[in-house]
Amino acid sequence: MRGTVGRVCGTGLVVGVLVAGLTACTGDAGGDGKAEACTNGTYAWSGVRRTQKLTAMSDPLLFEKVTASYSAELKPVDDRVYRPSVTGAPRGVRAAAVITALGRHLKVEEPLAGPSEREVAQEDHFFEIATGDLKGAYYAWGYVRLVEADFTYTCAGGERATGRVRTWEGTGSGFLPCSESSDDTAGRLAARRTCPAGSAAAQGA
């Protein structure tokens, strides 16, 4: 991303799980040629986008008679690995601090995924349910709740930098009868792939 006003931050700098700090706004510190730390600034957030990605799902589930409980294996849909990233942040501001600031802006209940985390669907992951009245066709799935946002960071001295955050709010799983459509994007995709073609869930996907 590019800086916008006055002295600008370095462009295209990506912080992933292996990088602890960020390079950013440059300037002179009392004329000695040293770069100033761009700290104690303020954020303005825009372009916030929340999405759900399907990470795993079960094989088609069909209970021909009432079943008291069931454990469904959730198999990864691909080998994708999700890693948080921050681009275009100012000097002296860690990637974790930028992500934390986004979490405060979104007022999330749990911290957003930090730079050291990664998310990948695991083999041998199971969804267990015990209701006593399972019968018919069902579908089960796992998902990650991604969040992306652009920011403008204004340093204490007035310089500004722009950047972008990509992380996630959490993961989860779902289980529904094929007679019901999911409200979630990942659930609808799982229904389309596993439920009978004429079922309400498949038709509503």
mmCIF file of C-alpha atoms in Angstrom:
data_model
loop_
_atom_site.group_PDB
_atom_site.id
_atom_site.type_symbol
_atom_site.label_atom_id
_atom_site.label_comp_id
_atom_site.label_asym_id
_atom_site.label_seq_id
_atom_site.Cartn_x
_atom_site.Cartn_y
_atom_site.Cartn_z
ATOM 1 C CA MET A 1 0.000 0.000 0.000
ATOM 2 C CA ARG A 2 1.159 3.629 -0.438
ATOM 3 C CA GLY A 3 1.589 6.515 1.976
ATOM 4 C CA THR A 4 -0.529 9.520 1.088
ATOM 5 C CA VAL A 5 0.670 12.768 2.691
ATOM 6 C CA GLY A 6 4.141 14.234 3.240
ATOM 7 C CA ARG A 7 6.734 11.646 4.149
ATOM 8 C CA VAL A 8 5.308 8.257 3.356
ATOM 9 C CA CYS A 9 5.686 4.732 4.588
ATOM 10 C CA GLY A 10 7.490 2.065 2.634
ATOM 11 C CA THR A 11 5.308 0.339 0.067
ATOM 12 C CA GLY A 12 4.440 -3.288 -0.296
ATOM 13 C CA LEU A 13 5.766 -4.370 3.079
ATOM 14 C CA VAL A 14 3.982 -7.509 4.218
ATOM 15 C CA VAL A 15 4.084 -8.801 7.763
ATOM 16 C CA GLY A 16 3.295 -12.461 8.196
ATOM 17 C CA VAL A 17 3.871 -14.985 10.926
ATOM 18 C CA LEU A 18 7.665 -14.753 10.808
ATOM 19 C CA VAL A 19 8.111 -10.980 11.077
ATOM 20 C CA ALA A 20 7.960 -9.225 14.430
ATOM 21 C CA GLY A 21 8.139 -5.559 13.481
ATOM 22 C CA LEU A 22 7.284 -3.124 10.695
ATOM 23 C CA THR A 23 9.240 -0.506 8.775
ATOM 24 C CA ALA A 24 7.372 2.686 8.109
ATOM 25 C CA CYS A 25 7.120 6.467 8.083
ATOM 26 C CA THR A 26 10.523 8.017 7.668
ATOM 27 C CA GLY A 27 11.700 11.383 8.778
ATOM 28 C CA ASP A 28 14.509 13.276 10.460
ATOM 29 C CA ALA A 29 14.887 13.173 14.235
ATOM 30 C CA GLY A 30 16.290 16.562 15.151
ATOM 31 C CA GLY A 31 18.238 16.750 11.900
ATOM 32 C CA ASP A 32 20.510 13.816 12.765
ATOM 33 C CA GLY A 33 19.236 11.729 9.859
ATOM 34 C CA LYS A 34 17.636 9.048 12.019
ATOM 35 C CA ALA A 35 14.138 7.881 11.153
ATOM 36 C CA GLU A 36 11.438 8.831 13.608
ATOM 37 C CA ALA A 37 9.195 6.187 15.109
ATOM 38 C CA CYS A 38 5.639 6.670 13.931
ATOM 39 C CA THR A 39 3.998 5.918 17.278
ATOM 40 C CA ASN A 40 1.142 7.314 19.370
ATOM 41 C CA GLY A 41 -0.859 7.866 16.202
ATOM 42 C CA THR A 42 -4.503 7.335 15.380
ATOM 43 C CA TYR A 43 -6.285 4.948 13.018
ATOM 44 C CA ALA A 44 -9.090 5.611 10.561
ATOM 45 C CA TRP A 45 -10.603 2.360 9.273
ATOM 46 C CA SER A 46 -12.463 1.766 6.021
ATOM 47 C CA GLY A 47 -13.416 -0.997 3.623
ATOM 48 C CA VAL A 48 -14.099 -3.517 6.385
ATOM 49 C CA ARG A 49 -15.120 -6.817 4.824
ATOM 50 C CA ARG A 50 -16.186 -9.940 6.698
ATOM 51 C CA THR A 51 -16.415 -13.258 4.849
ATOM 52 C CA GLN A 52 -16.840 -16.909 5.702
ATOM 53 C CA LYS A 53 -14.705 -19.541 4.019
ATOM 54 C CA LEU A 54 -15.604 -23.209 3.969
ATOM 55 C CA THR A 55 -12.627 -25.172 5.321
ATOM 56 C CA ALA A 56 -14.046 -28.655 5.889
ATOM 57 C CA MET A 57 -17.199 -30.702 5.468
ATOM 58 C CA SER A 58 -18.526 -34.176 6.055
ATOM 59 C CA ASP A 59 -19.518 -36.805 3.537
ATOM 60 C CA PRO A 60 -23.292 -36.880 2.849
ATOM 61 C CA LEU A 61 -25.085 -37.973 6.033
ATOM 62 C CA LEU A 62 -28.226 -40.080 5.888
ATOM 63 C CA PHE A 63 -29.958 -41.521 8.944
ATOM 64 C CA GLU A 64 -32.578 -44.054 7.862
ATOM 65 C CA LYS A 65 -33.933 -44.391 11.394
ATOM 66 C CA VAL A 66 -33.926 -42.160 14.453
ATOM 67 C CA THR A 67 -30.389 -41.848 15.812
ATOM 68 C CA ALA A 68 -29.603 -40.614 19.315
ATOM 69 C CA SER A 69 -26.166 -39.190 18.555
ATOM 70 C CA TYR A 70 -23.607 -38.941 15.791
ATOM 71 C CA SER A 71 -19.964 -38.024 15.243
ATOM 72 C CA ALA A 72 -19.274 -36.656 11.769
ATOM 73 C CA GLU A 73 -15.741 -36.445 10.412
ATOM 74 C CA LEU A 74 -15.039 -33.061 8.823
ATOM 75 C CA LYS A 75 -12.598 -33.423 5.954
ATOM 76 C CA PRO A 76 -10.561 -30.464 4.650
ATOM 77 C CA VAL A 77 -11.895 -29.074 1.370
ATOM 78 C CA ASP A 78 -8.376 -28.034 0.293
ATOM 79 C CA ASP A 79 -4.860 -27.522 1.646
ATOM 80 C CA ARG A 80 -5.058 -23.747 2.014
ATOM 81 C CA VAL A 81 -3.350 -22.189 5.044
ATOM 82 C CA TYR A 82 -4.645 -18.840 6.356
ATOM 83 C CA ARG A 83 -2.108 -16.455 7.910
ATOM 84 C CA PRO A 84 -2.724 -12.945 9.244
ATOM 85 C CA SER A 85 -0.914 -10.157 7.400
ATOM 86 C CA VAL A 86 -0.438 -6.416 7.735
ATOM 87 C CA THR A 87 0.878 -4.171 4.953
ATOM 88 C CA GLY A 88 2.018 -0.560 5.027
ATOM 89 C CA ALA A 89 2.286 0.024 8.778
ATOM 90 C CA PRO A 90 4.435 2.762 10.386
ATOM 91 C CA ARG A 91 7.847 2.399 11.996
ATOM 92 C CA GLY A 92 7.704 1.257 15.590
ATOM 93 C CA VAL A 93 4.190 -0.237 15.314
ATOM 94 C CA ARG A 94 4.120 -4.024 15.388
ATOM 95 C CA ALA A 95 1.764 -6.059 13.237
ATOM 96 C CA ALA A 96 0.103 -7.371 16.404
ATOM 97 C CA ALA A 97 -0.652 -3.805 17.520
ATOM 98 C CA VAL A 98 -2.323 -2.971 14.207
ATOM 99 C CA ILE A 99 -4.479 -6.094 14.430
ATOM 100 C CA THR A 100 -5.367 -5.287 18.040
ATOM 101 C CA ALA A 101 -6.425 -1.794 16.968
ATOM 102 C CA LEU A 102 -8.723 -3.294 14.349
ATOM 103 C CA GLY A 103 -10.212 -5.569 16.992
ATOM 104 C CA ARG A 104 -10.986 -2.557 19.177
ATOM 105 C CA HIS A 105 -12.591 -0.795 16.225
ATOM 106 C CA LEU A 106 -14.781 -3.814 15.481
ATOM 107 C CA LYS A 107 -15.518 -4.361 19.195
ATOM 108 C CA VAL A 108 -14.878 -8.081 18.865
ATOM 109 C CA GLU A 109 -15.562 -10.333 21.819
ATOM 110 C CA GLU A 110 -12.419 -12.404 21.265
ATOM 111 C CA PRO A 111 -9.027 -11.129 19.995
ATOM 112 C CA LEU A 112 -8.464 -11.320 16.260
ATOM 113 C CA ALA A 113 -5.874 -13.820 15.056
ATOM 114 C CA GLY A 114 -2.363 -12.449 15.561
ATOM 115 C CA PRO A 115 0.797 -12.620 13.433
ATOM 116 C CA SER A 116 2.017 -15.895 14.948
ATOM 117 C CA GLU A 117 -1.192 -17.788 14.243
ATOM 118 C CA ARG A 118 -2.292 -19.826 11.275
ATOM 119 C CA GLU A 119 -5.457 -21.669 10.370
ATOM 120 C CA VAL A 120 -5.606 -24.856 8.360
ATOM 121 C CA ALA A 121 -8.308 -27.512 8.354
ATOM 122 C CA GLN A 122 -7.051 -30.555 10.219
ATOM 123 C CA GLU A 123 -7.475 -34.196 9.327
ATOM 124 C CA ASP A 124 -9.351 -36.283 11.888
ATOM 125 C CA HIS A 125 -11.525 -33.369 13.012
ATOM 126 C CA PHE A 126 -14.989 -34.429 14.157
ATOM 127 C CA PHE A 127 -18.284 -32.700 14.784
ATOM 128 C CA GLU A 128 -20.272 -34.446 17.502
ATOM 129 C CA ILE A 129 -23.966 -34.035 18.230
ATOM 130 C CA ALA A 130 -26.400 -35.709 20.611
ATOM 131 C CA THR A 131 -30.076 -34.811 20.174
ATOM 132 C CA GLY A 132 -32.005 -38.077 20.221
ATOM 133 C CA ASP A 133 -34.028 -37.359 17.070
ATOM 134 C CA LEU A 134 -31.695 -37.420 14.068
ATOM 135 C CA LYS A 135 -33.390 -38.830 10.976
ATOM 136 C CA GLY A 136 -33.043 -38.129 7.265
ATOM 137 C CA ALA A 137 -30.303 -36.316 5.335
ATOM 138 C CA TYR A 138 -27.925 -33.913 7.096
ATOM 139 C CA TYR A 139 -24.817 -31.882 6.335
ATOM 140 C CA ALA A 140 -21.919 -30.772 8.519
ATOM 141 C CA TRP A 141 -19.157 -28.261 7.824
ATOM 142 C CA GLY A 142 -16.303 -26.220 9.273
ATOM 143 C CA TYR A 143 -15.432 -22.609 8.500
ATOM 144 C CA VAL A 144 -13.158 -19.650 9.243
ATOM 145 C CA ARG A 145 -14.541 -16.106 9.659
ATOM 146 C CA LEU A 146 -12.165 -13.801 7.800
ATOM 147 C CA VAL A 147 -11.961 -10.033 8.185
ATOM 148 C CA GLU A 148 -10.133 -7.499 6.017
ATOM 149 C CA ALA A 149 -9.851 -3.743 6.467
ATOM 150 C CA ASP A 150 -7.973 -0.741 5.103
ATOM 151 C CA PHE A 151 -6.518 1.845 7.452
ATOM 152 C CA THR A 152 -4.984 5.284 7.452
ATOM 153 C CA TYR A 153 -2.612 5.851 10.333
ATOM 154 C CA THR A 154 -1.804 9.431 11.318
ATOM 155 C CA CYS A 155 1.435 9.769 13.255
ATOM 156 C CA ALA A 156 1.829 12.161 16.156
ATOM 157 C CA GLY A 157 3.820 14.487 13.919
ATOM 158 C CA GLY A 158 1.118 14.587 11.257
ATOM 159 C CA GLU A 159 2.555 12.137 8.732
ATOM 160 C CA ARG A 160 0.138 9.562 7.378
ATOM 161 C CA ALA A 161 0.467 6.020 6.117
ATOM 162 C CA THR A 162 -2.064 3.691 4.555
ATOM 163 C CA GLY A 163 -2.196 -0.061 4.875
ATOM 164 C CA ARG A 164 -4.350 -3.152 5.026
ATOM 165 C CA VAL A 165 -5.040 -5.922 7.524
ATOM 166 C CA ARG A 166 -6.095 -9.467 6.741
ATOM 167 C CA THR A 167 -6.914 -11.763 9.647
ATOM 168 C CA TRP A 168 -9.835 -13.722 11.093
ATOM 169 C CA GLU A 169 -12.323 -13.505 13.939
ATOM 170 C CA GLY A 170 -12.614 -17.194 14.678
ATOM 171 C CA THR A 171 -13.530 -20.626 13.416
ATOM 172 C CA GLY A 172 -16.554 -22.829 13.857
ATOM 173 C CA SER A 173 -18.660 -25.684 12.574
ATOM 174 C CA GLY A 174 -22.281 -26.308 11.725
ATOM 175 C CA PHE A 175 -24.716 -29.192 11.427
ATOM 176 C CA LEU A 176 -28.191 -29.029 9.874
ATOM 177 C CA PRO A 177 -30.786 -31.262 8.223
ATOM 178 C CA CYS A 178 -30.932 -30.961 4.443
ATOM 179 C CA SER A 179 -34.524 -29.828 4.913
ATOM 180 C CA GLU A 180 -33.143 -26.512 6.238
ATOM 181 C CA SER A 181 -30.977 -23.923 4.489
ATOM 182 C CA SER A 182 -28.031 -22.429 6.353
ATOM 183 C CA ASP A 183 -27.820 -18.683 6.940
ATOM 184 C CA ASP A 184 -24.056 -18.908 6.498
ATOM 185 C CA THR A 185 -22.123 -18.755 3.246
ATOM 186 C CA ALA A 186 -19.998 -21.753 4.174
ATOM 187 C CA GLY A 187 -23.051 -23.773 5.193
ATOM 188 C CA ARG A 188 -24.820 -23.096 1.917
ATOM 189 C CA LEU A 189 -21.767 -24.191 -0.024
ATOM 190 C CA ALA A 190 -21.530 -27.396 2.002
ATOM 191 C CA ALA A 191 -25.230 -28.080 1.401
ATOM 192 C CA ARG A 192 -24.824 -27.643 -2.342
ATOM 193 C CA ARG A 193 -22.000 -30.181 -2.326
ATOM 194 C CA THR A 194 -23.461 -32.826 -0.014
ATOM 195 C CA CYS A 195 -27.261 -32.604 0.276
ATOM 196 C CA PRO A 196 -29.666 -34.356 -2.157
ATOM 197 C CA ALA A 197 -30.338 -32.219 -5.234
ATOM 198 C CA GLY A 198 -34.033 -31.733 -4.462
ATOM 199 C CA SER A 199 -33.602 -30.839 -0.793
ATOM 200 C CA ALA A 200 -34.403 -27.395 0.580
ATOM 201 C CA ALA A 201 -30.785 -26.832 1.641
ATOM 202 C CA ALA A 202 -29.389 -27.675 -1.795
ATOM 203 C CA GLN A 203 -31.999 -25.584 -3.594
ATOM 204 C CA GLY A 204 -31.403 -22.626 -1.281
ATOM 205 C CA ALA A 205 -27.618 -22.723 -1.691
#
